[in-house]
């Protein structure tokens, strides 16, 4: 079962996000601070979070922005996470299918995302769903995703 998160789900979302960052050795402000921030963002409508199962075993976090090129929205899949004990059972694919459907329902015509080069399971999932890191066509130039703190 995949469902949209509500502000009351902020603690569950925060626990999953904290586990995600901890697992990969990335910074996390901790589940308490994350719950506050996630609650704020959910209440304001700045993010759409989809939760898988009850209690939640996975999530997809999305942000929307107006497209420069069309009169639709673009969707950025900020996070996709499935708890380690639930991986390999199709939950990530269910979340991605639901995320793409939710993005279309919100008016998005485009979705982008980023993942680490060594996260081969995620890359395989995204590529099996038609996402590409090649610009324009299968033999197009390689796309890069850059980031930095300001």
PDB file of N, CA and C in Angstrom, residues 52-131:
ATOM      1  N   UNK A  52       5.293   3.855   1.880  1.00  0.00           N
ATOM      2  CA  UNK A  52       4.972   2.479   1.519  1.00  0.00           C
ATOM      3  C   UNK A  52       4.764   1.672   2.793  1.00  0.00           C
ATOM      4  N   UNK A  53       3.615   1.072   2.911  1.00  0.00           N
ATOM      5  CA  UNK A  53       3.241   0.151   3.983  1.00  0.00           C
ATOM      6  C   UNK A  53       2.979   0.857   5.311  1.00  0.00           C
ATOM      7  N   UNK A  54       2.501   0.052   6.253  1.00  0.00           N
ATOM      8  CA  UNK A  54       2.185   0.560   7.581  1.00  0.00           C
ATOM      9  C   UNK A  54       2.618  -0.473   8.612  1.00  0.00           C
ATOM     10  N   UNK A  55       3.628  -0.211   9.430  1.00  0.00           N
ATOM     11  CA  UNK A  55       4.376   1.046   9.495  1.00  0.00           C
ATOM     12  C   UNK A  55       5.232   1.228   8.248  1.00  0.00           C
ATOM     13  N   UNK A  56       5.560   2.482   7.928  1.00  0.00           N
ATOM     14  CA  UNK A  56       6.282   2.764   6.688  1.00  0.00           C
ATOM     15  C   UNK A  56       7.630   2.045   6.599  1.00  0.00           C
ATOM     16  N   UNK A  57       7.834   1.405   5.450  1.00  0.00           N
ATOM     17  CA  UNK A  57       9.079   0.695   5.175  1.00  0.00           C
ATOM     18  C   UNK A  57       9.844   1.346   4.033  1.00  0.00           C
ATOM     19  N   UNK A  58       9.288   2.390   3.458  1.00  0.00           N
ATOM     20  CA  UNK A  58       9.942   3.090   2.362  1.00  0.00           C
ATOM     21  C   UNK A  58       9.227   4.378   2.068  1.00  0.00           C
ATOM     22  N   UNK A  59       9.918   5.250   1.312  1.00  0.00           N
ATOM     23  CA  UNK A  59       9.322   6.541   0.969  1.00  0.00           C
ATOM     24  C   UNK A  59       9.888   7.093  -0.320  1.00  0.00           C
ATOM     25  N   UNK A  60       9.143   8.010  -0.891  1.00  0.00           N
ATOM     26  CA  UNK A  60       9.593   8.821  -2.019  1.00  0.00           C
ATOM     27  C   UNK A  60       9.268  10.261  -1.655  1.00  0.00           C
ATOM     28  N   UNK A  61      10.257  11.141  -1.793  1.00  0.00           N
ATOM     29  CA  UNK A  61      10.086  12.557  -1.485  1.00  0.00           C
ATOM     30  C   UNK A  61      10.227  13.339  -2.788  1.00  0.00           C
ATOM     31  N   UNK A  62       9.212  14.147  -3.092  1.00  0.00           N
ATOM     32  CA  UNK A  62       9.206  14.901  -4.348  1.00  0.00           C
ATOM     33  C   UNK A  62       8.997  16.384  -4.100  1.00  0.00           C
ATOM     34  N   UNK A  63       9.591  17.181  -4.982  1.00  0.00           N
ATOM     35  CA  UNK A  63       9.389  18.634  -5.007  1.00  0.00           C
ATOM     36  C   UNK A  63       8.974  19.010  -6.427  1.00  0.00           C
ATOM     37  N   UNK A  64       8.160  20.022  -6.537  1.00  0.00           N
ATOM     38  CA  UNK A  64       7.678  20.469  -7.846  1.00  0.00           C
ATOM     39  C   UNK A  64       8.103  21.906  -8.095  1.00  0.00           C
ATOM     40  N   UNK A  65       8.330  22.214  -9.375  1.00  0.00           N
ATOM     41  CA  UNK A  65       8.677  23.577  -9.778  1.00  0.00           C
ATOM     42  C   UNK A  65       8.118  23.824 -11.174  1.00  0.00           C
ATOM     43  N   UNK A  66       7.807  25.074 -11.488  1.00  0.00           N
ATOM     44  CA  UNK A  66       7.308  25.363 -12.834  1.00  0.00           C
ATOM     45  C   UNK A  66       8.393  25.057 -13.870  1.00  0.00           C
ATOM     46  N   UNK A  67       7.974  24.494 -14.972  1.00  0.00           N
ATOM     47  CA  UNK A  67       8.895  24.215 -16.069  1.00  0.00           C
ATOM     48  C   UNK A  67       9.218  25.500 -16.811  1.00  0.00           C
ATOM     49  N   UNK A  68      10.450  25.634 -17.217  1.00  0.00           N
ATOM     50  CA  UNK A  68      10.856  26.769 -18.034  1.00  0.00           C
ATOM     51  C   UNK A  68      10.367  26.612 -19.470  1.00  0.00           C
ATOM     52  N   UNK A  69      10.288  25.381 -19.957  1.00  0.00           N
ATOM     53  CA  UNK A  69      10.059  25.118 -21.364  1.00  0.00           C
ATOM     54  C   UNK A  69       8.608  24.858 -21.735  1.00  0.00           C
ATOM     55  N   UNK A  70       7.784  24.505 -20.767  1.00  0.00           N
ATOM     56  CA  UNK A  70       6.375  24.230 -21.047  1.00  0.00           C
ATOM     57  C   UNK A  70       5.537  24.853 -19.937  1.00  0.00           C
ATOM     58  N   UNK A  71       4.240  24.726 -20.063  1.00  0.00           N
ATOM     59  CA  UNK A  71       3.353  25.259 -19.026  1.00  0.00           C
ATOM     60  C   UNK A  71       2.980  24.185 -18.001  1.00  0.00           C
ATOM     61  N   UNK A  72       3.833  23.198 -17.861  1.00  0.00           N
ATOM     62  CA  UNK A  72       3.630  22.123 -16.894  1.00  0.00           C
ATOM     63  C   UNK A  72       4.596  22.311 -15.723  1.00  0.00           C
ATOM     64  N   UNK A  73       4.585  21.367 -14.832  1.00  0.00           N
ATOM     65  CA  UNK A  73       5.542  21.339 -13.736  1.00  0.00           C
ATOM     66  C   UNK A  73       6.648  20.342 -14.041  1.00  0.00           C
ATOM     67  N   UNK A  74       7.786  20.541 -13.406  1.00  0.00           N
ATOM     68  CA  UNK A  74       8.843  19.542 -13.357  1.00  0.00           C
ATOM     69  C   UNK A  74       8.824  18.971 -11.948  1.00  0.00           C
ATOM     70  N   UNK A  75       9.143  17.709 -11.829  1.00  0.00           N
ATOM     71  CA  UNK A  75       9.198  17.043 -10.526  1.00  0.00           C
ATOM     72  C   UNK A  75      10.614  16.573 -10.264  1.00  0.00           C
ATOM     73  N   UNK A  76      11.128  16.918  -9.106  1.00  0.00           N
ATOM     74  CA  UNK A  76      12.434  16.433  -8.665  1.00  0.00           C
ATOM     75  C   UNK A  76      12.200  15.364  -7.611  1.00  0.00           C
ATOM     76  N   UNK A  77      12.649  14.153  -7.878  1.00  0.00           N
ATOM     77  CA  UNK A  77      12.580  13.084  -6.890  1.00  0.00           C
ATOM     78  C   UNK A  77      13.790  13.265  -5.977  1.00  0.00           C
ATOM     79  N   UNK A  78      13.551  13.864  -4.816  1.00  0.00           N
ATOM     80  CA  UNK A  78      14.656  14.195  -3.924  1.00  0.00           C
ATOM     81  C   UNK A  78      15.203  12.978  -3.188  1.00  0.00           C
ATOM     82  N   UNK A  79      14.317  12.099  -2.773  1.00  0.00           N
ATOM     83  CA  UNK A  79      14.759  10.902  -2.050  1.00  0.00           C
ATOM     84  C   UNK A  79      13.865   9.722  -2.404  1.00  0.00           C
ATOM     85  N   UNK A  80      14.469   8.556  -2.524  1.00  0.00           N
ATOM     86  CA  UNK A  80      13.756   7.287  -2.619  1.00  0.00           C
ATOM     87  C   UNK A  80      14.496   6.350  -1.686  1.00  0.00           C
ATOM     88  N   UNK A  81      13.786   5.777  -0.739  1.00  0.00           N
ATOM     89  CA  UNK A  81      14.445   4.914   0.247  1.00  0.00           C
ATOM     90  C   UNK A  81      13.528   3.763   0.610  1.00  0.00           C
ATOM     91  N   UNK A  82      14.129   2.587   0.671  1.00  0.00           N
ATOM     92  CA  UNK A  82      13.453   1.385   1.154  1.00  0.00           C
ATOM     93  C   UNK A  82      14.326   0.809   2.266  1.00  0.00           C
ATOM     94  N   UNK A  83      13.720   0.512   3.395  1.00  0.00           N
ATOM     95  CA  UNK A  83      14.449  -0.050   4.536  1.00  0.00           C
ATOM     96  C   UNK A  83      15.163  -1.331   4.112  1.00  0.00           C
ATOM     97  N   UNK A  84      16.368  -1.564   4.615  1.00  0.00           N
ATOM     98  CA  UNK A  84      17.164  -2.722   4.183  1.00  0.00           C
ATOM     99  C   UNK A  84      16.430  -4.060   4.212  1.00  0.00           C
ATOM    100  N   UNK A  85      15.638  -4.317   5.219  1.00  0.00           N
ATOM    101  CA  UNK A  85      14.930  -5.586   5.313  1.00  0.00           C
ATOM    102  C   UNK A  85      13.834  -5.783   4.285  1.00  0.00           C
ATOM    103  N   UNK A  86      13.484  -4.733   3.572  1.00  0.00           N
ATOM    104  CA  UNK A  86      12.407  -4.809   2.571  1.00  0.00           C
ATOM    105  C   UNK A  86      12.914  -4.689   1.142  1.00  0.00           C
ATOM    106  N   UNK A  87      14.202  -4.567   0.960  1.00  0.00           N
ATOM    107  CA  UNK A  87      14.753  -4.418  -0.389  1.00  0.00           C
ATOM    108  C   UNK A  87      14.661  -5.735  -1.156  1.00  0.00           C
ATOM    109  N   UNK A  88      14.587  -5.609  -2.477  1.00  0.00           N
ATOM    110  CA  UNK A  88      14.547  -6.777  -3.336  1.00  0.00           C
ATOM    111  C   UNK A  88      13.179  -7.426  -3.426  1.00  0.00           C
ATOM    112  N   UNK A  89      12.148  -6.753  -2.901  1.00  0.00           N
ATOM    113  CA  UNK A  89      10.794  -7.304  -2.906  1.00  0.00           C
ATOM    114  C   UNK A  89       9.828  -6.488  -3.767  1.00  0.00           C
ATOM    115  N   UNK A  90      10.367  -5.542  -4.537  1.00  0.00           N
ATOM    116  CA  UNK A  90       9.525  -4.753  -5.434  1.00  0.00           C
ATOM    117  C   UNK A  90       8.970  -3.473  -4.833  1.00  0.00           C
ATOM    118  N   UNK A  91       9.331  -3.168  -3.595  1.00  0.00           N
ATOM    119  CA  UNK A  91       8.785  -1.973  -2.950  1.00  0.00           C
ATOM    120  C   UNK A  91       9.310  -0.692  -3.585  1.00  0.00           C
ATOM    121  N   UNK A  92      10.571  -0.679  -3.981  1.00  0.00           N
ATOM    122  CA  UNK A  92      11.130   0.489  -4.658  1.00  0.00           C
ATOM    123  C   UNK A  92      10.417   0.763  -5.970  1.00  0.00           C
ATOM    124  N   UNK A  93      10.126  -0.285  -6.719  1.00  0.00           N
ATOM    125  CA  UNK A  93       9.407  -0.129  -7.990  1.00  0.00           C
ATOM    126  C   UNK A  93       7.984   0.372  -7.738  1.00  0.00           C
ATOM    127  N   UNK A  94       7.330  -0.168  -6.711  1.00  0.00           N
ATOM    128  CA  UNK A  94       5.984   0.321  -6.374  1.00  0.00           C
ATOM    129  C   UNK A  94       6.011   1.800  -6.028  1.00  0.00           C
ATOM    130  N   UNK A  95       7.013   2.199  -5.234  1.00  0.00           N
ATOM    131  CA  UNK A  95       7.137   3.613  -4.883  1.00  0.00           C
ATOM    132  C   UNK A  95       7.394   4.464  -6.122  1.00  0.00           C
ATOM    133  N   UNK A  96       8.255   4.006  -7.002  1.00  0.00           N
ATOM    134  CA  UNK A  96       8.545   4.780  -8.219  1.00  0.00           C
ATOM    135  C   UNK A  96       7.320   4.873  -9.118  1.00  0.00           C
ATOM    136  N   UNK A  97       6.598   3.773  -9.291  1.00  0.00           N
ATOM    137  CA  UNK A  97       5.374   3.828 -10.101  1.00  0.00           C
ATOM    138  C   UNK A  97       4.384   4.821  -9.503  1.00  0.00           C
ATOM    139  N   UNK A  98       4.226   4.772  -8.188  1.00  0.00           N
ATOM    140  CA  UNK A  98       3.302   5.696  -7.515  1.00  0.00           C
ATOM    141  C   UNK A  98       3.806   7.127  -7.595  1.00  0.00           C
ATOM    142  N   UNK A  99       5.118   7.328  -7.488  1.00  0.00           N
ATOM    143  CA  UNK A  99       5.688   8.678  -7.573  1.00  0.00           C
ATOM    144  C   UNK A  99       5.466   9.270  -8.958  1.00  0.00           C
ATOM    145  N   UNK A 100       5.674   8.467  -9.999  1.00  0.00           N
ATOM    146  CA  UNK A 100       5.461   8.977 -11.358  1.00  0.00           C
ATOM    147  C   UNK A 100       3.990   9.297 -11.584  1.00  0.00           C
ATOM    148  N   UNK A 101       3.092   8.442 -11.102  1.00  0.00           N
ATOM    149  CA  UNK A 101       1.658   8.702 -11.244  1.00  0.00           C
ATOM    150  C   UNK A 101       1.255   9.949 -10.458  1.00  0.00           C
ATOM    151  N   UNK A 102       1.784  10.105  -9.238  1.00  0.00           N
ATOM    152  CA  UNK A 102       1.464  11.285  -8.427  1.00  0.00           C
ATOM    153  C   UNK A 102       1.993  12.551  -9.086  1.00  0.00           C
ATOM    154  N   UNK A 103       3.185  12.483  -9.661  1.00  0.00           N
ATOM    155  CA  UNK A 103       3.755  13.647 -10.340  1.00  0.00           C
ATOM    156  C   UNK A 103       2.885  14.048 -11.526  1.00  0.00           C
ATOM    157  N   UNK A 104       2.451  13.077 -12.298  1.00  0.00           N
ATOM    158  CA  UNK A 104       1.554  13.377 -13.422  1.00  0.00           C
ATOM    159  C   UNK A 104       0.249  13.977 -12.924  1.00  0.00           C
ATOM    160  N   UNK A 105      -0.294  13.445 -11.843  1.00  0.00           N
ATOM    161  CA  UNK A 105      -1.546  13.974 -11.287  1.00  0.00           C
ATOM    162  C   UNK A 105      -1.388  15.408 -10.799  1.00  0.00           C
ATOM    163  N   UNK A 106      -0.173  15.765 -10.365  1.00  0.00           N
ATOM    164  CA  UNK A 106       0.106  17.141  -9.911  1.00  0.00           C
ATOM    165  C   UNK A 106       0.313  18.089 -11.091  1.00  0.00           C
ATOM    166  N   UNK A 107       0.428  17.528 -12.304  1.00  0.00           N
ATOM    167  CA  UNK A 107       0.626  18.354 -13.489  1.00  0.00           C
ATOM    168  C   UNK A 107       2.042  18.362 -14.021  1.00  0.00           C
ATOM    169  N   UNK A 108       2.884  17.468 -13.528  1.00  0.00           N
ATOM    170  CA  UNK A 108       4.267  17.394 -14.001  1.00  0.00           C
ATOM    171  C   UNK A 108       4.349  16.586 -15.288  1.00  0.00           C
ATOM    172  N   UNK A 109       5.209  17.037 -16.173  1.00  0.00           N
ATOM    173  CA  UNK A 109       5.460  16.327 -17.418  1.00  0.00           C
ATOM    174  C   UNK A 109       6.883  15.785 -17.477  1.00  0.00           C
ATOM    175  N   UNK A 110       7.673  16.033 -16.426  1.00  0.00           N
ATOM    176  CA  UNK A 110       9.092  15.677 -16.420  1.00  0.00           C
ATOM    177  C   UNK A 110       9.496  15.368 -14.982  1.00  0.00           C
ATOM    178  N   UNK A 111      10.326  14.345 -14.803  1.00  0.00           N
ATOM    179  CA  UNK A 111      10.870  14.017 -13.486  1.00  0.00           C
ATOM    180  C   UNK A 111      12.372  13.819 -13.622  1.00  0.00           C
ATOM    181  N   UNK A 112      13.116  14.417 -12.703  1.00  0.00           N
ATOM    182  CA  UNK A 112      14.547  14.194 -12.664  1.00  0.00           C
ATOM    183  C   UNK A 112      14.953  13.736 -11.271  1.00  0.00           C
ATOM    184  N   UNK A 113      16.128  13.141 -11.190  1.00  0.00           N
ATOM    185  CA  UNK A 113      16.618  12.597  -9.925  1.00  0.00           C
ATOM    186  C   UNK A 113      18.121  12.451 -10.020  1.00  0.00           C
ATOM    187  N   UNK A 114      18.737  12.198  -8.899  1.00  0.00           N
ATOM    188  CA  UNK A 114      20.162  11.930  -8.864  1.00  0.00           C
ATOM    189  C   UNK A 114      20.426  10.745  -7.958  1.00  0.00           C
ATOM    190  N   UNK A 115      21.470   9.995  -8.250  1.00  0.00           N
ATOM    191  CA  UNK A 115      21.877   8.894  -7.389  1.00  0.00           C
ATOM    192  C   UNK A 115      23.377   8.699  -7.526  1.00  0.00           C
ATOM    193  N   UNK A 116      23.954   7.995  -6.595  1.00  0.00           N
ATOM    194  CA  UNK A 116      25.394   7.757  -6.605  1.00  0.00           C
ATOM    195  C   UNK A 116      25.770   6.728  -7.669  1.00  0.00           C
ATOM    196  N   UNK A 117      26.946   6.889  -8.220  1.00  0.00           N
ATOM    197  CA  UNK A 117      27.431   5.974  -9.250  1.00  0.00           C
ATOM    198  C   UNK A 117      27.474   4.533  -8.749  1.00  0.00           C
ATOM    199  N   UNK A 118      27.833   4.348  -7.476  1.00  0.00           N
ATOM    200  CA  UNK A 118      27.962   2.986  -6.958  1.00  0.00           C
ATOM    201  C   UNK A 118      26.648   2.397  -6.446  1.00  0.00           C
ATOM    202  N   UNK A 119      25.555   3.155  -6.511  1.00  0.00           N
ATOM    203  CA  UNK A 119      24.249   2.620  -6.105  1.00  0.00           C
ATOM    204  C   UNK A 119      23.632   1.921  -7.317  1.00  0.00           C
ATOM    205  N   UNK A 120      24.180   0.768  -7.631  1.00  0.00           N
ATOM    206  CA  UNK A 120      23.786   0.068  -8.854  1.00  0.00           C
ATOM    207  C   UNK A 120      22.348  -0.442  -8.802  1.00  0.00           C
ATOM    208  N   UNK A 121      21.855  -0.780  -7.614  1.00  0.00           N
ATOM    209  CA  UNK A 121      20.466  -1.237  -7.511  1.00  0.00           C
ATOM    210  C   UNK A 121      19.507  -0.112  -7.883  1.00  0.00           C
ATOM    211  N   UNK A 122      19.756   1.100  -7.358  1.00  0.00           N
ATOM    212  CA  UNK A 122      18.896   2.244  -7.689  1.00  0.00           C
ATOM    213  C   UNK A 122      19.024   2.583  -9.170  1.00  0.00           C
ATOM    214  N   UNK A 123      20.244   2.599  -9.675  1.00  0.00           N
ATOM    215  CA  UNK A 123      20.429   2.928 -11.092  1.00  0.00           C
ATOM    216  C   UNK A 123      19.706   1.928 -11.982  1.00  0.00           C
ATOM    217  N   UNK A 124      19.777   0.665 -11.629  1.00  0.00           N
ATOM    218  CA  UNK A 124      19.096  -0.376 -12.406  1.00  0.00           C
ATOM    219  C   UNK A 124      17.583  -0.156 -12.382  1.00  0.00           C
ATOM    220  N   UNK A 125      17.051   0.169 -11.205  1.00  0.00           N
ATOM    221  CA  UNK A 125      15.610   0.445 -11.090  1.00  0.00           C
ATOM    222  C   UNK A 125      15.225   1.628 -11.970  1.00  0.00           C
ATOM    223  N   UNK A 126      15.947   2.730 -11.837  1.00  0.00           N
ATOM    224  CA  UNK A 126      15.598   3.931 -12.604  1.00  0.00           C
ATOM    225  C   UNK A 126      15.688   3.672 -14.104  1.00  0.00           C
ATOM    226  N   UNK A 127      16.737   2.994 -14.530  1.00  0.00           N
ATOM    227  CA  UNK A 127      16.894   2.713 -15.955  1.00  0.00           C
ATOM    228  C   UNK A 127      15.806   1.774 -16.455  1.00  0.00           C
ATOM    229  N   UNK A 128      15.378   0.816 -15.634  1.00  0.00           N
ATOM    230  CA  UNK A 128      14.312  -0.100 -16.049  1.00  0.00           C
ATOM    231  C   UNK A 128      12.976   0.637 -16.207  1.00  0.00           C
ATOM    232  N   UNK A 129      12.867   1.796 -15.583  1.00  0.00           N
ATOM    233  CA  UNK A 129      11.651   2.610 -15.679  1.00  0.00           C
ATOM    234  C   UNK A 129      11.754   3.685 -16.761  1.00  0.00           C
ATOM    235  N   UNK A 130      12.842   3.675 -17.514  1.00  0.00           N
ATOM    236  CA  UNK A 130      12.983   4.600 -18.631  1.00  0.00           C
ATOM    237  C   UNK A 130      13.796   5.848 -18.340  1.00  0.00           C
ATOM    238  N   UNK A 131      14.330   5.998 -17.128  1.00  0.00           N
ATOM    239  CA  UNK A 131      15.184   7.141 -16.832  1.00  0.00           C
ATOM    240  C   UNK A 131      16.534   6.925 -17.507  1.00  0.00           C
TER     241      UNK A 131
END
